[in-house]
């Protein structure tokens, strides 16, 4: 990180007024840390709720997450600790998955395990190759090209080769775009924290409530959600920290304080000097869409990367530094969406433990298939244990149903779609969740062009309307009709509720899901670091140290490398900026260990791991899905 002249000397020991824009996980954590240090915090949110992309709604009588479903890596993860503290139930799904091939035929369980294992073996190799050779890899080389090259040296027939390539498309739902677009050069940035990836069975509801505890306490944070304004103060000038007690953060140009619902569209900073004419640190003024403005000592912009990509050339005066603009433009914003399809009962599950199409393979046969993987790929590190915080294993082979949690539908030849677009689907059976959270719902993870197609098909329709339901049923039926026990004449096989996320149509979400790293990217790691540093101005003479303007960026796109694109990354990024602001003002951050799980160095992008800290590339040795399941993060 830069050694910055962040504020003038006169501000040391002074309590600043900081604006945090965006009440998602990053903004909530940033506000929490600042408030605990005694900073005056105003938190702006354009929506009428906190949480940002962490959001739950009811569908078919069941509460579901529209945003994250997963916690990525359980060791040293603050989201894991919040889940434990709040009694949130999580589940580590079994590694077995069902597989339906491109012709719509379900393959045997043993074949599904073997194909999945082979792809994960190649993914592990790709992570290591990317980490060790990133500097020399052609920026235009994709992960798909790496797979094809690996397969070319194997003694396999063409059918087998095509099966593996189709199975490899399962990486699309992980990052929100096609495997053909995944950068091999920066594939290492998709690795994540050590430990299991667990599904949040009881939703993120209680995690969000805990994360927002400080922000929703009016004694600690001034939270500006949509409210009816009935009085305006027309003072008409920026308030300095004068002897009469006037404070920063009051109105400018006769306007009232900015309220939520008045989306913040313009941020202005003065970059010439560290101090204003009164000898105090420069201030940053935010302007609402109504034209109203407010002035603060520091402003933290936690808007999604997609928002920055759309507005970074128009929302800042003076213009952002060219290198920061380039970083924002370079990092891609993914297109993951989710579709919840709820039925009267989980027809694909059989009460006698038989799915009527495939007998479950014996455990020894599965172990034999899994053992074909690289010896370094293990379910978990030696001596590690499964999460103990209400973590429920998936039902075993003798439970009410044998059908796996996940089904991977290969790119379907039986559904008309553009030949250059993969429409493969990863579908989770929420009937396999632990009681009392199980419900007869199929969760479709779709990505890229397919997700864009479905969003555009329903974005102008009223949710749950007949037309809306018909469009979504027409999309999903060719997939779920290939599950066990399906019968078009059986009412239990007819959906009672369908709900589609529409993040690509949501401008407050940045019209997408989260960051990913695509072919053509040349300095992806540096781009992340540049955004993480915030708005920095370098002296023209090259002698003076860089100066920080008081404008900061936070969010999953500025996270430590090992948590990019995840809820954990958003949390750490908000904490990191808050700590740097507090350090600049000489303020200590009190707290408790469970909430402060990362060191200052780790917040600046180093590996997030305690006792000892392995390199990122070593993490993938522990289990096949130790790769960043960020694609399932929203």
Coordinates of C-alpha atoms in Angstrom, one line a residue:
X1 CA 0.0 0.0 0.0
X2 CA 1.0 3.6 -0.5
X3 CA 2.6 5.6 2.2
X4 CA 0.1 8.4 2.2
X5 CA -0.2 11.9 3.6
X6 CA -3.8 11.1 4.4
X7 CA -4.7 14.1 6.5
X8 CA -3.2 17.3 7.7
X9 CA -1.3 17.4 11.0
X10 CA -4.1 19.5 12.6
X11 CA -6.5 16.6 12.3
X12 CA -4.5 14.2 14.4
X13 CA -6.6 13.5 17.5
X14 CA -9.6 15.2 15.9
X15 CA -12.8 13.1 15.5
X16 CA -13.7 13.1 11.8
X17 CA -17.1 12.8 10.3
X18 CA -17.1 10.0 7.7
X19 CA -19.7 9.2 5.1
X20 CA -20.1 5.6 4.1
X21 CA -22.0 5.2 0.8
X22 CA -23.8 1.8 0.5
X23 CA -25.2 -0.3 3.4
X24 CA -24.1 -3.7 2.0
X25 CA -21.8 -6.0 4.0
X26 CA -18.8 -3.8 3.2
X27 CA -20.5 -0.6 4.3
X28 CA -22.0 -2.2 7.4
X29 CA -18.6 -3.4 8.5
X30 CA -16.9 -0.2 7.7
X31 CA -19.5 1.8 9.7
X32 CA -19.2 -0.6 12.6
X33 CA -15.4 -0.3 12.9
X34 CA -15.5 3.5 12.5
X35 CA -18.2 3.9 15.1
X36 CA -16.4 1.7 17.7
X37 CA -13.4 4.0 17.3
X38 CA -15.6 7.0 18.1
X39 CA -15.9 8.3 14.6
X40 CA -19.0 10.2 13.6
X41 CA -20.6 8.1 10.8
X42 CA -23.3 8.8 8.4
X43 CA -24.3 5.7 6.4
X44 CA -26.2 6.3 3.1
X45 CA -28.3 3.7 1.4
X46 CA -30.4 4.2 -1.8
X47 CA -32.6 1.3 -1.0
X48 CA -35.2 1.1 1.8
X49 CA -33.2 -1.7 3.5
X50 CA -29.7 -2.6 4.5
X51 CA -27.7 -5.6 3.1
X52 CA -27.2 -4.6 -0.6
X53 CA -26.8 -7.9 -2.4
X54 CA -27.4 -9.8 0.8
X55 CA -31.2 -10.0 0.8
X56 CA -33.9 -12.5 1.5
X57 CA -37.5 -12.7 0.2
X58 CA -40.3 -15.2 0.6
X59 CA -41.1 -17.5 -2.3
X60 CA -43.7 -20.3 -2.2
X61 CA -43.9 -19.9 1.6
X62 CA -40.2 -20.2 2.2
X63 CA -37.5 -17.6 2.9
X64 CA -34.7 -17.7 0.3
X65 CA -31.5 -15.8 -0.3
X66 CA -31.5 -13.6 -3.4
X67 CA -27.8 -13.0 -2.8
X68 CA -25.2 -15.2 -1.2
X69 CA -26.0 -18.8 -0.3
X70 CA -22.5 -19.8 0.7
X71 CA -19.7 -19.2 3.2
X72 CA -16.4 -19.7 1.4
X73 CA -13.7 -21.3 3.5
X74 CA -14.4 -21.8 7.2
X75 CA -11.0 -21.3 8.8
X76 CA -10.4 -17.8 10.1
X77 CA -13.5 -16.5 8.4
X78 CA -15.4 -13.8 10.2
X79 CA -18.7 -14.8 8.5
X80 CA -18.2 -18.2 9.9
X81 CA -17.8 -16.8 13.4
X82 CA -20.9 -14.6 13.0
X83 CA -22.8 -17.7 11.8
X84 CA -21.7 -19.6 14.9
X85 CA -22.6 -16.7 17.2
X86 CA -26.1 -16.3 15.7
X87 CA -27.0 -20.0 15.5
X88 CA -27.1 -19.9 11.7
X89 CA -27.4 -23.4 10.3
X90 CA -25.0 -24.4 7.5
X91 CA -24.5 -27.6 5.6
X92 CA -21.5 -29.0 3.9
X93 CA -23.0 -30.8 0.8
X94 CA -21.8 -34.3 -0.1
X95 CA -19.2 -34.4 -2.9
X96 CA -21.4 -36.6 -5.1
X97 CA -23.5 -35.0 -7.7
X98 CA -26.0 -36.2 -10.3
X99 CA -25.1 -35.6 -14.0
X100 CA -27.4 -35.2 -16.9
X101 CA -25.6 -35.1 -20.2
X102 CA -26.2 -32.9 -23.3
X103 CA -28.7 -35.4 -24.7
X104 CA -30.8 -35.3 -21.5
X105 CA -29.6 -38.7 -20.2
X106 CA -28.7 -39.1 -16.6
X107 CA -25.3 -40.8 -16.3
X108 CA -24.4 -43.2 -13.5
X109 CA -23.4 -41.9 -10.2
X110 CA -19.9 -43.4 -10.5
X111 CA -19.4 -41.7 -13.9
X112 CA -20.6 -38.4 -12.5
X113 CA -18.1 -38.6 -9.7
X114 CA -15.3 -39.7 -12.0
X115 CA -16.0 -36.8 -14.5
X116 CA -16.3 -34.2 -11.7
X117 CA -13.1 -35.5 -10.1
X118 CA -11.2 -35.3 -13.4
X119 CA -12.3 -31.7 -13.9
X120 CA -11.3 -30.7 -10.3
X121 CA -7.9 -32.4 -10.9
X122 CA -7.4 -30.2 -13.9
X123 CA -8.6 -27.1 -12.0
X124 CA -6.1 -27.8 -9.2
X125 CA -3.4 -28.0 -11.9
X126 CA -4.6 -24.7 -13.4
X127 CA -4.5 -22.9 -10.1
X128 CA -0.9 -24.0 -9.5
X129 CA 0.1 -23.2 -13.0
X130 CA -1.5 -19.8 -12.9
X131 CA 0.1 -18.9 -9.5
X132 CA 3.6 -20.1 -10.5
X133 CA 3.6 -18.8 -14.1
X134 CA 1.2 -15.8 -14.2
X135 CA 4.0 -13.4 -15.3
X136 CA 4.6 -15.4 -18.5
X137 CA 1.1 -16.6 -19.4
X138 CA -0.4 -14.9 -22.4
X139 CA -3.2 -12.6 -21.2
X140 CA -5.5 -13.9 -23.9
X141 CA -5.2 -17.6 -22.8
X142 CA -8.4 -18.9 -21.3
X143 CA -9.0 -21.6 -18.8
X144 CA -10.8 -23.5 -21.5
X145 CA -7.7 -23.5 -23.6
X146 CA -5.7 -24.9 -20.7
X147 CA -8.3 -27.7 -20.4
X148 CA -8.1 -28.5 -24.1
X149 CA -4.3 -28.5 -24.0
X150 CA -4.3 -30.9 -21.0
X151 CA -6.8 -33.2 -22.7
X152 CA -4.7 -33.3 -25.9
X153 CA -2.0 -35.2 -24.1
X154 CA -4.3 -37.8 -22.6
X155 CA -5.0 -41.1 -24.2
X156 CA -8.8 -40.8 -24.3
X157 CA -11.4 -41.1 -27.1
X158 CA -13.4 -38.2 -28.5
X159 CA -16.5 -39.0 -26.5
X160 CA -14.6 -39.0 -23.3
X161 CA -12.9 -35.7 -24.2
X162 CA -16.2 -34.0 -25.0
X163 CA -17.7 -35.3 -21.7
X164 CA -14.8 -33.7 -19.7
X165 CA -15.1 -30.4 -21.6
X166 CA -18.8 -30.3 -21.0
X167 CA -18.3 -31.0 -17.3
X168 CA -15.6 -28.3 -17.2
X169 CA -18.3 -25.8 -18.1
X170 CA -19.5 -26.1 -14.4
X171 CA -16.9 -23.4 -13.7
X172 CA -19.3 -20.9 -15.3
X173 CA -21.7 -20.7 -12.3
X174 CA -18.7 -20.3 -10.0
X175 CA -17.6 -16.9 -11.5
X176 CA -20.7 -15.8 -13.4
X177 CA -19.3 -16.1 -16.9
X178 CA -18.2 -18.8 -19.4
X179 CA -15.1 -20.9 -18.9
X180 CA -13.9 -19.7 -22.3
X181 CA -13.7 -16.1 -20.8
X182 CA -11.9 -17.1 -17.6
X183 CA -8.3 -15.7 -17.6
X184 CA -5.7 -18.4 -17.0
X185 CA -3.1 -15.7 -16.2
X186 CA -5.2 -14.5 -13.2
X187 CA -6.9 -17.7 -12.4
X188 CA -5.0 -17.8 -9.1
X189 CA -7.1 -14.9 -7.9
X190 CA -10.1 -17.2 -7.7
X191 CA -8.6 -19.2 -4.9
X192 CA -10.1 -18.7 -1.4
X193 CA -9.7 -19.4 2.3
X194 CA -8.8 -22.7 3.7
X195 CA -11.6 -24.9 5.0
X196 CA -15.0 -26.1 3.8
X197 CA -17.4 -24.2 1.6
X198 CA -20.8 -24.5 3.3
X199 CA -24.3 -23.7 2.2
X200 CA -26.2 -21.4 4.6
X201 CA -29.3 -23.5 5.2
X202 CA -31.2 -21.0 7.3
X203 CA -30.3 -18.1 5.0
X204 CA -28.1 -15.1 5.7
X205 CA -31.0 -13.4 7.6
X206 CA -29.4 -13.6 11.1
X207 CA -25.9 -13.0 9.7
X208 CA -27.1 -9.8 8.1
X209 CA -28.9 -8.7 11.3
X210 CA -25.8 -9.2 13.3
X211 CA -23.6 -7.4 10.7
X212 CA -26.0 -4.5 10.8
X213 CA -26.3 -4.2 14.5
X214 CA -24.2 -1.1 14.9
X215 CA -25.4 0.5 11.7
X216 CA -29.0 0.2 12.9
X217 CA -28.3 1.7 16.3
X218 CA -29.1 5.4 16.0
X219 CA -26.8 6.1 19.0
X220 CA -23.8 4.9 17.0
X221 CA -24.5 5.5 13.3
X222 CA -26.7 8.0 11.5
X223 CA -28.3 5.5 9.1
X224 CA -30.2 7.2 6.2
X225 CA -32.8 4.9 4.8
X226 CA -35.8 6.2 2.9
X227 CA -37.7 8.5 5.1
X228 CA -40.2 11.3 4.7
X229 CA -38.5 14.6 5.2
X230 CA -40.7 17.3 6.8
X231 CA -38.1 20.0 7.7
X232 CA -35.2 21.6 5.8
X233 CA -32.4 23.7 7.2
X234 CA -31.4 26.4 4.7
X235 CA -28.2 27.5 6.4
X236 CA -26.6 27.7 2.9
X237 CA -22.9 27.1 3.5
X238 CA -20.3 24.3 4.3
X239 CA -19.9 24.2 8.0
X240 CA -16.3 24.3 9.1
X241 CA -15.2 23.1 12.5
X242 CA -15.5 26.6 13.9
X243 CA -15.2 27.9 17.4
X244 CA -19.0 28.2 17.6
X245 CA -19.3 24.4 17.6
X246 CA -20.5 24.1 14.0
X247 CA -19.5 20.7 12.6
X248 CA -18.8 19.1 9.3
X249 CA -21.5 17.1 7.7
X250 CA -24.1 19.8 7.5
X251 CA -25.8 21.1 4.4
X252 CA -24.5 23.0 1.4
X253 CA -26.4 25.4 -0.9
X254 CA -29.4 25.6 1.4
X255 CA -30.3 21.9 1.0
X256 CA -31.2 19.4 3.7
X257 CA -29.1 16.5 4.7
X258 CA -29.1 13.7 2.1
X259 CA -31.5 10.9 2.8
X260 CA -31.6 7.4 1.5
X261 CA -33.7 7.1 -1.6
X262 CA -31.9 10.1 -2.9
X263 CA -29.2 8.0 -4.5
X264 CA -25.7 9.5 -4.3
X265 CA -24.6 10.2 -7.9
X266 CA -21.8 12.8 -7.6
X267 CA -18.8 12.9 -5.3
X268 CA -16.5 16.0 -5.3
X269 CA -13.1 16.3 -3.7
X270 CA -10.4 19.0 -3.7
X271 CA -7.1 17.5 -4.6
X272 CA -4.7 20.4 -4.5
X273 CA -3.7 20.6 -0.8
X274 CA -4.1 18.5 2.3
X275 CA -5.9 21.3 4.2
X276 CA -8.6 23.8 3.4
X277 CA -8.2 27.6 3.9
X278 CA -9.1 27.3 7.6
X279 CA -6.2 24.9 8.2
X280 CA -8.4 21.8 8.5
X281 CA -8.1 18.6 6.5
X282 CA -9.8 18.8 3.1
X283 CA -13.4 17.7 2.9
X284 CA -15.4 15.6 0.4
X285 CA -18.8 16.7 -0.6
X286 CA -21.4 14.3 -1.8
X287 CA -24.4 15.4 -3.9
X288 CA -27.7 13.6 -4.0
X289 CA -29.9 13.1 -7.1
X290 CA -32.1 15.9 -5.8
X291 CA -29.2 18.3 -6.0
X292 CA -28.6 18.4 -2.3
X293 CA -25.1 18.2 -1.0
X294 CA -23.2 17.3 2.2
X295 CA -19.6 17.7 3.3
X296 CA -17.5 15.1 5.1
X297 CA -13.9 14.6 6.2
X298 CA -13.7 11.2 4.5
X299 CA -16.0 9.3 2.2
X300 CA -16.0 5.6 1.7
X301 CA -17.7 4.4 -1.6
X302 CA -18.9 0.8 -1.2
X303 CA -20.9 0.9 -4.4
X304 CA -20.5 -2.3 -6.5
X305 CA -17.9 -2.6 -9.1
X306 CA -20.6 -2.6 -11.8
X307 CA -21.8 0.8 -10.5
X308 CA -18.2 2.2 -10.7
X309 CA -17.8 0.8 -14.2
X310 CA -20.9 2.7 -15.4
X311 CA -20.4 6.0 -13.5
X312 CA -16.6 6.5 -12.8
X313 CA -16.2 8.9 -15.7
X314 CA -19.2 11.1 -14.7
X315 CA -19.7 10.8 -11.0
X316 CA -16.4 12.3 -9.7
X317 CA -15.0 15.8 -9.9
X318 CA -12.2 16.2 -10.7
X319 CA -11.9 13.1 -12.8
X320 CA -10.5 10.0 -11.1
X321 CA -6.8 9.4 -11.8
X322 CA -6.3 7.5 -15.1
X323 CA -4.7 4.5 -13.5
X324 CA -7.7 4.1 -11.2
X325 CA -10.1 4.5 -14.1
X326 CA -8.2 1.8 -16.0
X327 CA -8.4 -0.6 -13.0
X328 CA -12.2 -0.1 -12.7
X329 CA -12.5 -0.8 -16.5
X330 CA -10.2 -3.8 -16.5
X331 CA -11.8 -6.0 -13.9
X332 CA -14.9 -7.7 -15.1
X333 CA -18.3 -7.8 -13.4
X334 CA -20.0 -11.2 -13.5
X335 CA -23.5 -12.3 -14.6
X336 CA -24.7 -14.9 -12.1
X337 CA -28.4 -15.2 -11.5
X338 CA -30.6 -17.7 -9.5
X339 CA -34.0 -19.2 -10.1
X340 CA -36.0 -20.8 -7.3
X341 CA -38.6 -23.3 -8.5
X342 CA -40.8 -24.6 -5.7
X343 CA -43.1 -27.6 -6.0
X344 CA -45.9 -29.1 -3.8
X345 CA -43.5 -31.9 -2.8
X346 CA -39.9 -32.8 -3.8
X347 CA -41.0 -35.3 -6.4
X348 CA -37.4 -36.2 -7.3
X349 CA -36.9 -37.7 -3.9
X350 CA -38.1 -41.2 -3.2
X351 CA -39.5 -42.2 0.3
X352 CA -37.8 -45.6 0.1
X353 CA -34.3 -44.3 -0.7
X354 CA -34.4 -45.3 -4.3
X355 CA -34.6 -42.6 -7.0
X356 CA -36.3 -45.1 -9.4
X357 CA -33.6 -44.5 -12.0
X358 CA -30.2 -45.1 -10.4
X359 CA -29.3 -47.2 -7.4
X360 CA -26.9 -45.3 -5.2
X361 CA -23.3 -46.6 -5.7
X362 CA -21.8 -48.3 -2.8
X363 CA -19.5 -46.2 -0.6
X364 CA -16.5 -48.2 -1.6
X365 CA -17.2 -47.6 -5.3
X366 CA -17.4 -43.8 -4.7
X367 CA -14.2 -43.9 -2.7
X368 CA -12.5 -45.8 -5.5
X369 CA -13.6 -43.1 -8.0
X370 CA -12.5 -40.3 -5.8
X371 CA -9.1 -42.0 -5.2
X372 CA -8.3 -41.5 -8.9
X373 CA -7.8 -37.8 -8.1
X374 CA -4.4 -36.4 -7.4
X375 CA -3.1 -37.6 -4.0
X376 CA -2.8 -34.1 -2.8
X377 CA -6.6 -33.4 -3.2
X378 CA -8.2 -34.3 0.1
X379 CA -11.6 -33.6 1.6
X380 CA -10.0 -31.4 4.3
X381 CA -6.5 -30.8 5.8
X382 CA -5.2 -33.5 8.1
X383 CA -6.4 -32.9 11.6
X384 CA -9.1 -30.5 10.5
X385 CA -12.7 -31.1 11.6
X386 CA -16.0 -30.1 10.1
X387 CA -17.6 -26.9 11.2
X388 CA -19.3 -27.3 14.6
X389 CA -21.6 -24.2 14.5
X390 CA -24.9 -25.9 13.6
X391 CA -23.2 -27.5 10.6
X392 CA -25.3 -30.4 9.4
X393 CA -23.8 -33.0 7.1
X394 CA -25.9 -33.9 4.0
X395 CA -28.1 -37.0 4.5
X396 CA -26.2 -40.2 4.2
X397 CA -26.9 -43.2 1.9
X398 CA -29.5 -44.6 4.3
X399 CA -31.6 -41.4 4.5
X400 CA -35.0 -40.8 3.0
X401 CA -33.6 -40.1 -0.4
X402 CA -30.5 -40.9 -2.3
X403 CA -30.7 -38.1 -4.8
X404 CA -27.7 -35.8 -4.5
X405 CA -27.8 -32.1 -3.4
X406 CA -26.3 -31.0 -6.8
X407 CA -27.3 -31.9 -10.3
X408 CA -25.1 -30.7 -13.2
X409 CA -27.0 -30.4 -16.5
X410 CA -24.5 -30.3 -19.3
X411 CA -25.0 -27.7 -22.1
X412 CA -28.4 -29.0 -23.4
X413 CA -28.7 -30.1 -27.1
X414 CA -32.5 -30.5 -26.3
X415 CA -33.1 -26.8 -25.7
X416 CA -32.8 -24.3 -28.6
X417 CA -30.2 -21.7 -27.8
X418 CA -27.2 -20.0 -29.6
X419 CA -24.6 -22.5 -30.5
X420 CA -21.8 -20.3 -29.1
X421 CA -23.5 -20.0 -25.6
X422 CA -23.3 -22.7 -23.0
X423 CA -26.6 -23.1 -21.1
X424 CA -25.4 -25.7 -18.6
X425 CA -27.1 -25.5 -15.2
X426 CA -26.0 -26.3 -11.7
X427 CA -29.1 -27.1 -9.7
X428 CA -29.3 -27.5 -6.0
X429 CA -32.0 -29.6 -4.2
X430 CA -33.0 -27.6 -1.2
X431 CA -35.1 -30.6 -0.1
X432 CA -31.7 -31.9 1.1
X433 CA -31.2 -29.1 3.6
X434 CA -31.2 -30.1 7.3
X435 CA -34.5 -29.8 9.2
X436 CA -36.4 -27.5 9.7
X437 CA -35.0 -25.7 6.7
X438 CA -35.6 -28.2 3.9
X439 CA -38.2 -27.3 1.4
X440 CA -39.3 -28.7 -2.0
X441 CA -37.4 -26.2 -4.1
X442 CA -34.8 -26.5 -6.9
X443 CA -32.3 -23.7 -7.0
X444 CA -30.9 -23.1 -10.5
X445 CA -27.6 -21.3 -10.8
X446 CA -27.3 -19.7 -14.2
X447 CA -24.6 -17.5 -15.6
X448 CA -23.4 -15.5 -18.6
X449 CA -25.4 -15.2 -21.8
X450 CA -28.0 -17.7 -20.5
X451 CA -28.6 -15.6 -17.4
X452 CA -28.9 -12.4 -19.4
X453 CA -31.4 -14.0 -21.7
X454 CA -33.7 -15.1 -18.8
X455 CA -33.4 -11.8 -17.0
X456 CA -34.4 -9.9 -20.1
X457 CA -37.3 -12.2 -20.6
X458 CA -38.9 -11.4 -17.2
X459 CA -37.5 -8.0 -16.2
X460 CA -40.6 -6.2 -17.4
X461 CA -43.1 -8.7 -16.0
X462 CA -44.7 -8.7 -12.6
X463 CA -43.3 -11.4 -10.4
X464 CA -45.6 -14.3 -9.8
X465 CA -47.9 -13.2 -12.6
X466 CA -49.2 -15.8 -15.1
X467 CA -46.9 -14.6 -17.8
X468 CA -43.9 -14.4 -15.5
X469 CA -44.5 -17.9 -14.3
X470 CA -45.0 -19.2 -17.8
X471 CA -41.7 -17.8 -19.1
X472 CA -39.7 -19.2 -16.2
X473 CA -41.5 -22.6 -16.4
X474 CA -40.7 -22.8 -20.1
X475 CA -37.1 -22.3 -19.3
X476 CA -36.8 -24.6 -16.3
X477 CA -39.2 -27.5 -17.3
X478 CA -36.8 -29.1 -19.8
X479 CA -34.3 -29.5 -17.0
X480 CA -36.4 -30.6 -14.0
X481 CA -38.5 -32.9 -16.3
X482 CA -35.3 -35.1 -16.5
X483 CA -35.2 -35.6 -12.7
X484 CA -36.4 -38.9 -11.2
X485 CA -40.1 -39.6 -10.8
X486 CA -41.2 -36.7 -13.1
X487 CA -44.6 -37.0 -14.7
X488 CA -46.3 -34.2 -16.6
X489 CA -49.7 -35.4 -15.4
X490 CA -48.7 -35.5 -11.7
X491 CA -49.6 -32.2 -9.9
X492 CA -46.7 -32.7 -7.6
X493 CA -44.4 -32.0 -10.6
X494 CA -46.0 -28.7 -11.4
X495 CA -44.3 -25.6 -9.8
X496 CA -46.3 -23.7 -7.2
X497 CA -43.9 -20.7 -7.2
X498 CA -41.0 -19.4 -9.3
X499 CA -38.7 -16.6 -8.4
X500 CA -35.8 -15.2 -10.5
X501 CA -33.1 -12.9 -9.3
X502 CA -32.5 -9.9 -11.6
X503 CA -29.2 -8.4 -10.5
X504 CA -28.4 -7.6 -14.1
X505 CA -31.4 -5.3 -14.2
X506 CA -30.6 -3.7 -10.8
X507 CA -28.5 -0.6 -11.1
X508 CA -28.0 -0.3 -7.4
X509 CA -26.3 -3.8 -7.6
X510 CA -24.2 -2.5 -10.5
X511 CA -26.2 -4.6 -13.1
X512 CA -24.4 -7.8 -12.2
X513 CA -23.1 -10.1 -9.5
X514 CA -19.5 -9.7 -8.5
X515 CA -16.0 -9.4 -9.9
X516 CA -14.2 -12.0 -12.0
X517 CA -11.1 -12.1 -14.2
X518 CA -11.5 -12.5 -17.9
X519 CA -9.2 -13.1 -20.9
X520 CA -7.2 -10.0 -22.0
X521 CA -6.6 -8.9 -18.5
X522 CA -2.9 -7.8 -18.2
X523 CA -2.4 -6.5 -14.7
X524 CA -5.4 -7.9 -12.7
X525 CA -3.6 -8.1 -9.4
X526 CA -2.3 -4.6 -9.7
X527 CA -5.8 -3.4 -10.7
X528 CA -7.3 -4.7 -7.4
X529 CA -4.5 -3.1 -5.4
X530 CA -5.1 0.3 -7.2
X531 CA -8.8 0.2 -6.4
X532 CA -8.1 -0.9 -2.8
X533 CA -5.9 2.2 -2.3
X534 CA -8.7 4.6 -3.1
X535 CA -8.4 7.9 -4.8
X536 CA -4.7 8.8 -4.6
X537 CA -3.0 11.8 -6.2
X538 CA 0.7 11.7 -7.1
X539 CA 2.8 14.8 -7.0
X540 CA 3.8 16.3 -10.4
X541 CA 7.5 16.6 -9.3
X542 CA 7.6 12.9 -8.2
X543 CA 9.3 13.9 -5.0
X544 CA 6.4 14.4 -2.6
X545 CA 4.7 11.2 -1.4
X546 CA 1.3 10.4 -2.9
X547 CA -1.6 12.2 -1.3
X548 CA -5.0 10.6 -0.4
X549 CA -8.0 12.7 -1.3
X550 CA -10.3 11.3 1.4
X551 CA -12.2 9.2 -1.2
X552 CA -12.0 5.5 -0.6
X553 CA -13.3 2.4 -2.4
X554 CA -14.5 -0.7 -0.6
X555 CA -16.4 -3.9 -1.6
X556 CA -15.8 -7.4 -2.7
X557 CA -13.8 -6.1 -5.7
X558 CA -11.2 -4.5 -3.4
X559 CA -10.9 -7.4 -1.0
X560 CA -7.7 -9.4 -0.1
X561 CA -6.8 -11.6 -3.0
X562 CA -7.9 -14.7 -1.1
X563 CA -11.5 -13.4 -0.6
X564 CA -12.3 -11.6 -3.8
X565 CA -15.9 -11.9 -5.0
X566 CA -17.2 -13.2 -1.6
X567 CA -19.2 -11.9 1.3
X568 CA -16.1 -12.4 3.5
X569 CA -14.1 -10.2 1.0
X570 CA -16.7 -7.4 1.3
X571 CA -16.5 -7.6 5.1
X572 CA -12.7 -7.4 5.1
X573 CA -12.6 -4.6 2.6
X574 CA -14.9 -2.4 4.7
X575 CA -12.9 -3.2 7.8
X576 CA -9.6 -2.4 6.0
X577 CA -10.6 1.1 4.9
X578 CA -12.1 1.9 8.3
X579 CA -8.9 0.9 10.1
X580 CA -6.7 3.0 7.7
X581 CA -9.0 6.0 8.3
X582 CA -8.7 5.5 12.1
X583 CA -4.9 5.2 11.9
X584 CA -4.7 8.4 9.9
X585 CA -6.6 10.2 12.7
X586 CA -4.7 8.5 15.5
X587 CA -7.7 6.6 16.7
X588 CA -7.7 3.2 18.3
X589 CA -10.4 0.6 17.4
X590 CA -11.7 -1.2 20.4
X591 CA -13.5 -4.5 19.8
X592 CA -13.7 -8.1 20.6
X593 CA -11.7 -10.9 19.0
X594 CA -14.6 -12.6 17.3
X595 CA -15.2 -9.6 15.2
X596 CA -11.6 -8.6 14.4
X597 CA -10.2 -11.7 12.9
X598 CA -7.7 -10.3 10.5
X599 CA -4.5 -8.3 10.9
X600 CA -3.7 -5.0 9.2
X601 CA -1.3 -6.6 6.8
X602 CA -3.9 -9.2 5.8
X603 CA -6.4 -6.4 5.1
X604 CA -4.0 -5.0 2.6
X605 CA -4.3 -8.1 0.5
X606 CA -2.0 -10.7 2.0
X607 CA -3.2 -14.3 2.6
X608 CA -5.9 -14.3 5.2
X609 CA -5.0 -17.2 7.4
X610 CA -3.8 -17.7 10.9
X611 CA -1.3 -20.2 12.4
X612 CA 0.5 -20.6 10.1
X613 CA -0.3 -18.6 6.9
X614 CA 0.1 -20.8 3.8
X615 CA 0.5 -19.3 0.4
X616 CA -2.7 -19.1 -1.6
X617 CA -1.6 -21.7 -4.0
X618 CA -1.2 -24.3 -1.2
X619 CA -4.8 -24.1 -0.2
X620 CA -6.1 -26.0 -3.2
X621 CA -4.2 -29.1 -1.9
X622 CA -6.9 -29.7 0.7
X623 CA -10.0 -30.5 -1.3
X624 CA -11.3 -30.2 -4.8
X625 CA -13.7 -27.4 -4.1
X626 CA -11.1 -25.3 -2.2
X627 CA -11.3 -23.1 -5.3
X628 CA -13.2 -19.9 -4.7
X629 CA -16.9 -20.8 -5.1
X630 CA -17.5 -17.2 -5.6
X631 CA -19.7 -18.1 -8.6
X632 CA -22.2 -19.5 -6.1
X633 CA -21.8 -16.4 -3.9
X634 CA -24.8 -14.6 -5.1

